[in-house]
PDB file of C-alpha atoms in Angstrom:
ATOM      1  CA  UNK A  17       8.175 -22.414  25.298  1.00 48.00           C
ATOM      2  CA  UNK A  18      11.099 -20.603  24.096  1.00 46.00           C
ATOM      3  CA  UNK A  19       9.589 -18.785  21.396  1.00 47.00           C
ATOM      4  CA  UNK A  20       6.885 -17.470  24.388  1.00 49.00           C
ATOM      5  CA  UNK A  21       9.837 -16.335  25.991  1.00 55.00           C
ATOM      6  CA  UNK A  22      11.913 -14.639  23.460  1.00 59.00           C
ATOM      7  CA  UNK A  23       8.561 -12.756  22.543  1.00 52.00           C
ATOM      8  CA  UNK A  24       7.913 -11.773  25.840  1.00 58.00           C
ATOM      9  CA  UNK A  25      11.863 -10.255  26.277  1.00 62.00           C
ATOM     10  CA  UNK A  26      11.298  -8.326  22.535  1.00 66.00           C
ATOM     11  CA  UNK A  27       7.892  -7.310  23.333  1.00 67.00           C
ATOM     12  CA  UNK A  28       8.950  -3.650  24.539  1.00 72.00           C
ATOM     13  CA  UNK A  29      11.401  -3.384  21.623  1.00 70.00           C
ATOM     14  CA  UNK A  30       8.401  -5.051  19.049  1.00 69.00           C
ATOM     15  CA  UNK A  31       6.230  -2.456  20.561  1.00 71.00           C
ATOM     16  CA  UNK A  32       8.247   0.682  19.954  1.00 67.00           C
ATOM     17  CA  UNK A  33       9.312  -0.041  17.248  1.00 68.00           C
ATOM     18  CA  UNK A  34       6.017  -0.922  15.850  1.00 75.00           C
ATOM     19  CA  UNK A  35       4.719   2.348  17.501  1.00 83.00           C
ATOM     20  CA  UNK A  36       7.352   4.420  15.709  1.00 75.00           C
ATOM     21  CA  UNK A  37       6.789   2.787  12.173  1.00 69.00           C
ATOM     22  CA  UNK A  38      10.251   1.099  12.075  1.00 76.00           C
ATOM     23  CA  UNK A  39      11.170  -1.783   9.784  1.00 83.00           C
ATOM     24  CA  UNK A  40      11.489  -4.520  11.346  1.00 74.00           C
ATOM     25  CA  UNK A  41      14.377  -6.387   9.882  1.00 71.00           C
ATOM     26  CA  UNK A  42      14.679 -10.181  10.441  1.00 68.00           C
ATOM     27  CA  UNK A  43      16.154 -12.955   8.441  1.00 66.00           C
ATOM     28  CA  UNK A  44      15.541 -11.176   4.888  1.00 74.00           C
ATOM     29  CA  UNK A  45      18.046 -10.208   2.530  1.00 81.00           C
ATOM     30  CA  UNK A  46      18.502  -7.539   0.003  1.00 85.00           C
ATOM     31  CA  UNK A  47      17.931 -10.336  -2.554  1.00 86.00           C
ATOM     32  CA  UNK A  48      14.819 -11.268  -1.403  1.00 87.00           C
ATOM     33  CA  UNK A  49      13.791  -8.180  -2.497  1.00 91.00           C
ATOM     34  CA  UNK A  50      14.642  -8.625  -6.317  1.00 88.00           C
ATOM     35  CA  UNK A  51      13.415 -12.001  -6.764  1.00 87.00           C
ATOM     36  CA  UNK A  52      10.005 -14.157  -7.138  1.00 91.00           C
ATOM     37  CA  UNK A  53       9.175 -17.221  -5.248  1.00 86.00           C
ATOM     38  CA  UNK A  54       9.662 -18.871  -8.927  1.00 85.00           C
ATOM     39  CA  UNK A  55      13.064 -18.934 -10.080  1.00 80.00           C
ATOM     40  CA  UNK A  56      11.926 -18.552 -13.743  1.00 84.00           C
ATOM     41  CA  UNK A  57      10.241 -15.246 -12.999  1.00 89.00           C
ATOM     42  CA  UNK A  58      11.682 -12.036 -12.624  1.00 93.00           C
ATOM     43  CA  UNK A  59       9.711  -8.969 -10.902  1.00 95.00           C
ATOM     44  CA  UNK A  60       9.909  -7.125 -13.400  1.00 95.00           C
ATOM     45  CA  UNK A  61       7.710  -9.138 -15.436  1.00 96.00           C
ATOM     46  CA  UNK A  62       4.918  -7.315 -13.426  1.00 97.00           C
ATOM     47  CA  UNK A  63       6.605  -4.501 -12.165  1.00 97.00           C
ATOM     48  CA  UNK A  64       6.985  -2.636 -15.046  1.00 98.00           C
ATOM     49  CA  UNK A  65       3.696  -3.327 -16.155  1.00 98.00           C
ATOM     50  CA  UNK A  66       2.441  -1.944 -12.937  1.00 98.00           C
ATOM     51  CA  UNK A  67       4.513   1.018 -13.517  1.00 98.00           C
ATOM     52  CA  UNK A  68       3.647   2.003 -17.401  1.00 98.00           C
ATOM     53  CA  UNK A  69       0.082   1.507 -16.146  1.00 98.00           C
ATOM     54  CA  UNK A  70       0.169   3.800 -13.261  1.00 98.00           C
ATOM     55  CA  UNK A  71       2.014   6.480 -15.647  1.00 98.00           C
ATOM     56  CA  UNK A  72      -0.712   6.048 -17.563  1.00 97.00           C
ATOM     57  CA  UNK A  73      -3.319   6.561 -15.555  1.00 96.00           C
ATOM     58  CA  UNK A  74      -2.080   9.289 -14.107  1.00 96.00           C
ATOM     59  CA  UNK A  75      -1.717  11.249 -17.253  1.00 95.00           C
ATOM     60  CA  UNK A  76      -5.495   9.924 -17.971  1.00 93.00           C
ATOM     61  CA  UNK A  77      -7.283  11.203 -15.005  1.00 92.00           C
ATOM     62  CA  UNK A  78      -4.880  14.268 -14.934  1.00 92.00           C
ATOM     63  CA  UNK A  79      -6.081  15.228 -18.523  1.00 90.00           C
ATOM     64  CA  UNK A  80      -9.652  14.435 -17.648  1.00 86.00           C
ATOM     65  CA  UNK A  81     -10.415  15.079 -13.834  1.00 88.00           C
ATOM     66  CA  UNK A  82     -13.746  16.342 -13.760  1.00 80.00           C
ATOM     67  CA  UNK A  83     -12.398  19.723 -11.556  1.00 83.00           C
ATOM     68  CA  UNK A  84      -9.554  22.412 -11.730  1.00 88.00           C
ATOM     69  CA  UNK A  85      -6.423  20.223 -11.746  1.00 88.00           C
ATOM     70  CA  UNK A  86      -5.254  22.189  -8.984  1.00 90.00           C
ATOM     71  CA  UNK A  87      -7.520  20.266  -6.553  1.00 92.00           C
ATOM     72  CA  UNK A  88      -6.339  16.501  -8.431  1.00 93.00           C
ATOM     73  CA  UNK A  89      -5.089  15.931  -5.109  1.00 94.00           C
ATOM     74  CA  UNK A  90      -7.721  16.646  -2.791  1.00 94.00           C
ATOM     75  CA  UNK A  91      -8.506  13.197  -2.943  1.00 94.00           C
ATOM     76  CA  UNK A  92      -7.056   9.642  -1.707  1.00 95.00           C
ATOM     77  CA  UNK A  93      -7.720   7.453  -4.581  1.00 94.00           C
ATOM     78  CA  UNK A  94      -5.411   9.942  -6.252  1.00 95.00           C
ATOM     79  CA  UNK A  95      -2.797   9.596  -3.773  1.00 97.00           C
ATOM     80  CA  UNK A  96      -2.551   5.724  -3.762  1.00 97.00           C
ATOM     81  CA  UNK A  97      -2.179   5.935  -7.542  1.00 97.00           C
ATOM     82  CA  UNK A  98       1.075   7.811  -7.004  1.00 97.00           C
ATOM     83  CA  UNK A  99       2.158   5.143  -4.278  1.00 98.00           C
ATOM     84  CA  UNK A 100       1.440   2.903  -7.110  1.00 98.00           C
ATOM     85  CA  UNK A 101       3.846   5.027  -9.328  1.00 98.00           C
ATOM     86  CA  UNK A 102       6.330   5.174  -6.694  1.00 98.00           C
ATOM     87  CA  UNK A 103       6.067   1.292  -5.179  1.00 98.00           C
ATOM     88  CA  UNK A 104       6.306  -0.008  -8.854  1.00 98.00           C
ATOM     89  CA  UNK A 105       9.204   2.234  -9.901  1.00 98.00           C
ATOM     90  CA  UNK A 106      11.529   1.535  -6.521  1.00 97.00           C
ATOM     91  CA  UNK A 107      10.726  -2.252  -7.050  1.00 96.00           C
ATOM     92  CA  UNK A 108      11.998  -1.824 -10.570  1.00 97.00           C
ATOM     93  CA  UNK A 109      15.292   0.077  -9.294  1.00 96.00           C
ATOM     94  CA  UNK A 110      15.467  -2.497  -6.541  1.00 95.00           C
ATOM     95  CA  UNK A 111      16.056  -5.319  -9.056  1.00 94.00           C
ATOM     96  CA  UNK A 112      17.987  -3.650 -11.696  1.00 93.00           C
ATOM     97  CA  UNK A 113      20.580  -2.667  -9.345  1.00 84.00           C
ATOM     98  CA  UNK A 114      22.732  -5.652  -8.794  1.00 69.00           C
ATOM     99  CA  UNK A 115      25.870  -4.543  -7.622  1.00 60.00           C
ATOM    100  CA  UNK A 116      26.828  -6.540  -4.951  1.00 50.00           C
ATOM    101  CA  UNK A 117      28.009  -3.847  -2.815  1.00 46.00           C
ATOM    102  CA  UNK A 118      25.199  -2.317  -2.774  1.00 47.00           C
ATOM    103  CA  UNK A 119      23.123  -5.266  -1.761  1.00 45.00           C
ATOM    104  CA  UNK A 120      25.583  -6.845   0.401  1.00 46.00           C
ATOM    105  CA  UNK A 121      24.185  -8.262   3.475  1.00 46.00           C
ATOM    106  CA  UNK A 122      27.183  -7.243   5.566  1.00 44.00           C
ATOM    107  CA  UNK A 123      26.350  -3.813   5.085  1.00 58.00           C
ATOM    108  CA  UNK A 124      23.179  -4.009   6.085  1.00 71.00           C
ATOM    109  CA  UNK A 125      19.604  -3.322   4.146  1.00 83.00           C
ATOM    110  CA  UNK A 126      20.373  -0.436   1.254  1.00 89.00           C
ATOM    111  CA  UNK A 127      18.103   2.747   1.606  1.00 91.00           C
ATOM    112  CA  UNK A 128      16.682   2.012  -1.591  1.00 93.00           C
ATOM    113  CA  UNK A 129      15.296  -0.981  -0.918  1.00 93.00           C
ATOM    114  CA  UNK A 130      14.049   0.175   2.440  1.00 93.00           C
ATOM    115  CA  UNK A 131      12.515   2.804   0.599  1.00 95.00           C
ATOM    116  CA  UNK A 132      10.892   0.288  -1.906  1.00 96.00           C
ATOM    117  CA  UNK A 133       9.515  -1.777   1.154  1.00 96.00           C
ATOM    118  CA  UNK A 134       7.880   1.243   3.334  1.00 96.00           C
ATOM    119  CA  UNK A 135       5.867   2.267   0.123  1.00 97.00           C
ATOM    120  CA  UNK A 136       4.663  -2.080  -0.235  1.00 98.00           C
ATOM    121  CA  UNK A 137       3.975  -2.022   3.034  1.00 97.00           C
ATOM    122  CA  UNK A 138       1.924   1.467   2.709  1.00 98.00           C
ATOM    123  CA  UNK A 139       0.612   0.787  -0.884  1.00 98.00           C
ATOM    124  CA  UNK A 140      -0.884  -2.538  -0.955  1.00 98.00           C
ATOM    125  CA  UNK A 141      -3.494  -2.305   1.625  1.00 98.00           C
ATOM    126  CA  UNK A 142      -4.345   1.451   0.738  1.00 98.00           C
ATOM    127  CA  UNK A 143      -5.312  -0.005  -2.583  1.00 98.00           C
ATOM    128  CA  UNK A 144      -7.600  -2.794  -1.150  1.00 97.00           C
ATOM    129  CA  UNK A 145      -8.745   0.186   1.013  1.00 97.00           C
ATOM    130  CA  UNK A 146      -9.638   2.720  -1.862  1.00 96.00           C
ATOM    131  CA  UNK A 147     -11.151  -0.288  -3.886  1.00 95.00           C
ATOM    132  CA  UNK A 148     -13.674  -1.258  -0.396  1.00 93.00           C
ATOM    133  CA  UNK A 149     -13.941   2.366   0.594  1.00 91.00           C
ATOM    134  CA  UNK A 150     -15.042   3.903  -3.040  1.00 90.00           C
ATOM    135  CA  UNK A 151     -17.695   1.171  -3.810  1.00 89.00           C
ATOM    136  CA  UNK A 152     -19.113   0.282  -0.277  1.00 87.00           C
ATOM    137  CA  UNK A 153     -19.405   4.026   0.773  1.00 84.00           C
ATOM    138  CA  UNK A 154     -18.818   6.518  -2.009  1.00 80.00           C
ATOM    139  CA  UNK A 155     -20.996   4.438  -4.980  1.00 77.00           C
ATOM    140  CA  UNK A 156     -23.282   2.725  -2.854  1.00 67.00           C
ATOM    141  CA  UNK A 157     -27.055   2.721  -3.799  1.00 61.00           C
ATOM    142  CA  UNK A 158     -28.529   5.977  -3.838  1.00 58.00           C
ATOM    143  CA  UNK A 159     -25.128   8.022  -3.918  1.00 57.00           C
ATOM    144  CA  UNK A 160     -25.667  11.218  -6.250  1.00 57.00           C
ATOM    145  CA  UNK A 161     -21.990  12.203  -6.367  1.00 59.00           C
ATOM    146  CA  UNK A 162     -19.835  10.993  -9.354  1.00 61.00           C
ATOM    147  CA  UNK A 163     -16.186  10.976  -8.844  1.00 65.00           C
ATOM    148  CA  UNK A 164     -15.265   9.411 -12.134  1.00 63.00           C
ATOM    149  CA  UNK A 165     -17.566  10.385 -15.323  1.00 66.00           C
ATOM    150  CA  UNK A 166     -15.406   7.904 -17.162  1.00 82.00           C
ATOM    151  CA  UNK A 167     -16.699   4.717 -16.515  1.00 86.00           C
ATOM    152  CA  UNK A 168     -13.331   2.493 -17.617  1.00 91.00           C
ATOM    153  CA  UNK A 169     -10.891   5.160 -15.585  1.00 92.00           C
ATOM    154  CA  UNK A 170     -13.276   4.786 -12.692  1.00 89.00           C
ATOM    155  CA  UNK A 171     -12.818   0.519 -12.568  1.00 93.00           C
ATOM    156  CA  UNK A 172      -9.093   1.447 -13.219  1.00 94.00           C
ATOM    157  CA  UNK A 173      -8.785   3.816 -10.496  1.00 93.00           C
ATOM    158  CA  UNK A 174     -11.106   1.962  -7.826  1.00 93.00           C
ATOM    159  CA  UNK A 175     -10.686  -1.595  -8.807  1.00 95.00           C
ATOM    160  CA  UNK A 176      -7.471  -2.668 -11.056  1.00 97.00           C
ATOM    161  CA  UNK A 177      -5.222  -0.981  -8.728  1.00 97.00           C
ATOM    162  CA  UNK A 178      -6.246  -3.308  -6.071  1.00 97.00           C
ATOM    163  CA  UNK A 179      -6.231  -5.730  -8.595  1.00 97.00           C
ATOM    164  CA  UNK A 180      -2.578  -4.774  -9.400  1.00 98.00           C
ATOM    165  CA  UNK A 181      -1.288  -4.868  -5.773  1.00 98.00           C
ATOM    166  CA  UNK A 182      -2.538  -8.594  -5.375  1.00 98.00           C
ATOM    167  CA  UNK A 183      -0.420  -9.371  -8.218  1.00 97.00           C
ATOM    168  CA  UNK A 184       2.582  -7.612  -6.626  1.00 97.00           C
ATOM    169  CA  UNK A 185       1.489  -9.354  -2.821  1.00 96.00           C
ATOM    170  CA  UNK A 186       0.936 -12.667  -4.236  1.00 96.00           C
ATOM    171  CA  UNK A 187       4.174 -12.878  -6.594  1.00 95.00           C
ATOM    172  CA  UNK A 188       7.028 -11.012  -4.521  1.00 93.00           C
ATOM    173  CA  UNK A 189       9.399 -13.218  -2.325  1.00 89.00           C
ATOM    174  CA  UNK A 190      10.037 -10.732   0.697  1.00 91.00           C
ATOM    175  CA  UNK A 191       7.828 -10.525   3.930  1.00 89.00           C
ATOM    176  CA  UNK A 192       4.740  -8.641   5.003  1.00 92.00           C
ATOM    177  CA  UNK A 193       4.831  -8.164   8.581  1.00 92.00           C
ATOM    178  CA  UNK A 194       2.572  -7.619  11.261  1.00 93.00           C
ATOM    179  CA  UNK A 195       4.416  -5.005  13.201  1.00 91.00           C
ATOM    180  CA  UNK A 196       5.048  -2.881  10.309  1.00 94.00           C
ATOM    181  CA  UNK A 197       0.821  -2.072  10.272  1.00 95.00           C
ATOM    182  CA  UNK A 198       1.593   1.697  11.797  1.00 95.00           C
ATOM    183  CA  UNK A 199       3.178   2.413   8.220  1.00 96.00           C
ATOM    184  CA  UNK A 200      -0.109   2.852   6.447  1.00 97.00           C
ATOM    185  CA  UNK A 201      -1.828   3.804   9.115  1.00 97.00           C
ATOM    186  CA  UNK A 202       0.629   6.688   9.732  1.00 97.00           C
ATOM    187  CA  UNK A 203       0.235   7.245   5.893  1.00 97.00           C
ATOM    188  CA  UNK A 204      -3.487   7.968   6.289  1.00 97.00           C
ATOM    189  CA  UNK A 205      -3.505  10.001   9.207  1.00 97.00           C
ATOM    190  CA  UNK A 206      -1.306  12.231   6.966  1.00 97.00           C
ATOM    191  CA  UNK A 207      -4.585  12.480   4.382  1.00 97.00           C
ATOM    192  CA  UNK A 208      -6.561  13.017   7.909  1.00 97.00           C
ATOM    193  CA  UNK A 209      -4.480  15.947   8.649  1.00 97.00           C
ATOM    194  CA  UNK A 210      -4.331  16.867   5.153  1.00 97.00           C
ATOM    195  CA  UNK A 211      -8.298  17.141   5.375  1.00 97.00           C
ATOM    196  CA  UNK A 212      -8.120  18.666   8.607  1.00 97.00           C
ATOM    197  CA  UNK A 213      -6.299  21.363   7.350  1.00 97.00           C
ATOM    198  CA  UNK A 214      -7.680  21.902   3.750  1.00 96.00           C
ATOM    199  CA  UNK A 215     -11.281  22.644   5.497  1.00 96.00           C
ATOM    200  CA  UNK A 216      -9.651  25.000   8.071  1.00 96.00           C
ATOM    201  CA  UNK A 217      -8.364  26.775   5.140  1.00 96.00           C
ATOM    202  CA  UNK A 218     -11.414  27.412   3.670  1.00 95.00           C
ATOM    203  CA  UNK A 219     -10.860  25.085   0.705  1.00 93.00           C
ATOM    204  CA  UNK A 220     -13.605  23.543  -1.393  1.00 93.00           C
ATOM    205  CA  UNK A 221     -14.546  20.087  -3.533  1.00 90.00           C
ATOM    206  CA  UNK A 222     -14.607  21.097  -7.484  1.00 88.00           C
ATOM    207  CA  UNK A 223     -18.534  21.072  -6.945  1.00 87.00           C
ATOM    208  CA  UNK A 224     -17.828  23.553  -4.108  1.00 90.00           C
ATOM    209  CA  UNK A 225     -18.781  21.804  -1.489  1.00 90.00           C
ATOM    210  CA  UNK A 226     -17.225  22.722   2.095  1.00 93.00           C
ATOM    211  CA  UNK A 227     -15.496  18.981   2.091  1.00 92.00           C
ATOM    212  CA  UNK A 228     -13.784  16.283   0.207  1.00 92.00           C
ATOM    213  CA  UNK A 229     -15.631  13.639   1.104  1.00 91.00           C
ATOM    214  CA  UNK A 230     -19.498  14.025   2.237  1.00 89.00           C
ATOM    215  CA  UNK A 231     -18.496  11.300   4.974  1.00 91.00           C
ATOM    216  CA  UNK A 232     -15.946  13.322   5.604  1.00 93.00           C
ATOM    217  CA  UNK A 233     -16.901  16.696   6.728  1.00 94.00           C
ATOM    218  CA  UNK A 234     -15.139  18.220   9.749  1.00 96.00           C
ATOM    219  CA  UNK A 235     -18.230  20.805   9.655  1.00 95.00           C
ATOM    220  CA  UNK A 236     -19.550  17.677  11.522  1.00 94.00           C
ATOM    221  CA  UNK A 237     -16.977  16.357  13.655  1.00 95.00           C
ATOM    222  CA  UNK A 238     -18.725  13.799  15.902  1.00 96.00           C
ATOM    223  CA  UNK A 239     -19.996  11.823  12.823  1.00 95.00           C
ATOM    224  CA  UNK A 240     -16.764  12.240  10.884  1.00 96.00           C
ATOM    225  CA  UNK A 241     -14.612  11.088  13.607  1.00 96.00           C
ATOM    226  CA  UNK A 242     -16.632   7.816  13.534  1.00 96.00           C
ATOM    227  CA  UNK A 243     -16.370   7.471   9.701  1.00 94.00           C
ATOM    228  CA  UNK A 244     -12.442   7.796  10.440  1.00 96.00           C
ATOM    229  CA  UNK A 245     -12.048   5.547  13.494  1.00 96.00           C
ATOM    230  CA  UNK A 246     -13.831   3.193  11.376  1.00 95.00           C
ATOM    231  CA  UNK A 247     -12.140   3.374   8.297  1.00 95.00           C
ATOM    232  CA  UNK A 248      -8.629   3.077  10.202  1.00 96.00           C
ATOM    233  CA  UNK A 249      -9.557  -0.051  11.081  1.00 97.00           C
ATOM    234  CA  UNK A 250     -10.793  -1.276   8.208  1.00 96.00           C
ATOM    235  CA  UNK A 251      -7.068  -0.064   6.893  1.00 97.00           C
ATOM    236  CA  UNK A 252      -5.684  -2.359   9.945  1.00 97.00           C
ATOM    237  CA  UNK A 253      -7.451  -4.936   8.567  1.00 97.00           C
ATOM    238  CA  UNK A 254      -6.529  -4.388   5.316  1.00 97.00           C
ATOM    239  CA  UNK A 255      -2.829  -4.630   6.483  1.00 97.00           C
ATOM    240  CA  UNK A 256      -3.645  -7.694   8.605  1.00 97.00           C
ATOM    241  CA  UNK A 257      -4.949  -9.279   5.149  1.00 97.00           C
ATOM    242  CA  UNK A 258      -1.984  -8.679   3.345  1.00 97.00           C
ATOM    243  CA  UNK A 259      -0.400 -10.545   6.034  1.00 96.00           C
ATOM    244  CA  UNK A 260      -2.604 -13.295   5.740  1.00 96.00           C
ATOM    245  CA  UNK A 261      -2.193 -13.855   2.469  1.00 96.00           C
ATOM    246  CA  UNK A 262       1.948 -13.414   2.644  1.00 95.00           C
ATOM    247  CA  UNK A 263       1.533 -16.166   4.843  1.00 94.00           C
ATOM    248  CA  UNK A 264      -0.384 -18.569   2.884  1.00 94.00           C
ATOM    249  CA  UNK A 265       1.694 -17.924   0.270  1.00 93.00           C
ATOM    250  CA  UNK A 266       4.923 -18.861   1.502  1.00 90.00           C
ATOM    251  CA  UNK A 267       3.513 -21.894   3.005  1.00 90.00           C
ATOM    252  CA  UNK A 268       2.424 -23.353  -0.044  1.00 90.00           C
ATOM    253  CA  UNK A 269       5.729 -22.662  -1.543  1.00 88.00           C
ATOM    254  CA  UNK A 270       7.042 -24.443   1.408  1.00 85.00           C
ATOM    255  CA  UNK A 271       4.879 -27.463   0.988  1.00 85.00           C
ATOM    256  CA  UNK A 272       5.394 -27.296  -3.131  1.00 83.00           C
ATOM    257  CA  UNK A 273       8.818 -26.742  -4.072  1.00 72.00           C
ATOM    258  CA  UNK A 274      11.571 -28.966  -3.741  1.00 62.00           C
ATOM    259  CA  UNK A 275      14.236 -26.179  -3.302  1.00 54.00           C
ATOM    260  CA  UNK A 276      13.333 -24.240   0.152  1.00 50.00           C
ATOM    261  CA  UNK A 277      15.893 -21.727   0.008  1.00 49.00           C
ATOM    262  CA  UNK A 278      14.436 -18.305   0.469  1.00 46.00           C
ATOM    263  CA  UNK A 279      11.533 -18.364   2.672  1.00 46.00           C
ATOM    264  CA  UNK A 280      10.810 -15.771   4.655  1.00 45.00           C
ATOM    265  CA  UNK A 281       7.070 -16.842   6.772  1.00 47.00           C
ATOM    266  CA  UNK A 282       7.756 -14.698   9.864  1.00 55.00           C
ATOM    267  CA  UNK A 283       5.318 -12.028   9.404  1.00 58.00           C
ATOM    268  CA  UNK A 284       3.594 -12.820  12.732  1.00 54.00           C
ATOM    269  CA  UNK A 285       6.384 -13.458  14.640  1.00 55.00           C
ATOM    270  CA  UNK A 286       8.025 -11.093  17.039  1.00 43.00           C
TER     271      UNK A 286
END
């Protein structure tokens, strides 16, 4: 009964502050941010892995992207590969850096790892998004466009990195939380806008086509806007996944270890 009541009294707060992309901080500490759930594993046994892959997949489908390199980042799948880049590298800063003053709890979280924990939050369901997105939609049956001649870069591009985030979701010790689901959503109304204004401008696909995506054409707005409304919530569920699965794994390091210090299983609370 209490915890009804405390949620109804935050509610306003939980709303605006979900509303306005805000972290919401709760009983996490820097430290959480630098460890595993395993004591004998360090994140950067898979962070920097992570990170020397996306550098090199970057420089791969720089070197051969099948248009001018000018338009390399017309499209999303490029875009989560630099989140990638930039989730991986701020996770590796995050636990190098352990001066204690600069992880001190007393002076609240440090920018960098607030930094690191927007781009999780934003990163890891845009890459279960790109992976759903590019082989349900853009390589389904009967699809004559190719967006990735290379047949190993394309799998690397559309299904490690999702592959790669689960790895990062599954083995971190710090929350994913449910209010914090206007992050990526914010992040992809960016690409909307980013669409929005690329057609305006005139701009073309390298096969010069008036669009980036054929689902995607603002020459046919009513159709397009359903593509979008639909995809955003398939990025909402995405989100609401990586919740899930934050959950369930805290809880089975709850029911499995013998030292409990650490956990951090709020990310539906209020």
């Amino acid at each position: 009964m209490a915890k009804v009541q405390n949620w109804k009294q935050e509610a306003p707060a939980n709303f605006y502050a979900c509303c306005t992309a805000a972290l919401r901080e709760g009983n996490e500490s820097p430290e959480s941010f630098r460890k595993c759930w395993s004591r004998r594993l360090s994140p950067l046994y898979w962070r920097v892995p992570i990170f020397l892959w996306a550098v090199v997949i970057i420089s791969w489908s720089t070197v051969y992207f099948w248009g001018p390199r000018e338009k390399f980042l017309l499209y999303m799948t490029h875009w989560g590969l630099i989140l990638i880049f930039l989730e991986s590298l701020f996770g590796i800063i995050v636990v190098i850096n352990k001066s204690p003053e600069k992880l001190s709890e007393s002076k609240g979280m440090p920018w960098v790892v607030k930094t690191y924990w927007v781009l999780y939050n934003i990163t890891v369901p845009v890459a279960f998004l790109i992976t759903l997105f590019y082989w349900a939609i853009l390589r389904a049956p009967g699809k004559k466009m190719n967006y990735a001649p290379n047949p190993i870069l394309d799998i690397m591009l559309h299904g490690v990195n999702s592959g790669l985030m689960f790895i990062e979701l599954v083995f971190s010790r710090h929350p994913s939380r449910l209010l914090h689901i206007m992050q990526p959503l914010y992040f992809a109304l960016a690409y909307l806008l980013f669409t929005v204004a690329y057609y305006i401008a005139g701009g073309l696909d390298p096969w010069g086509n008036a669009f980036i995506y054929p689902v995607i054409d603002w020459s046919k707005p009513l159709q397009t806007l359903v593509v979008v409304t639909l995809t955003a919530l398939f990025l909402a569920l995405m989100h609401i996944i990586t919740v899930v699965v934050a959950a369930a794994r805290d809880f089975i390091i709850r029911k499995t270890l013998t030292d409990k210090s650490g956990e951090y299983n709020d990310g539906f609370e209020a």
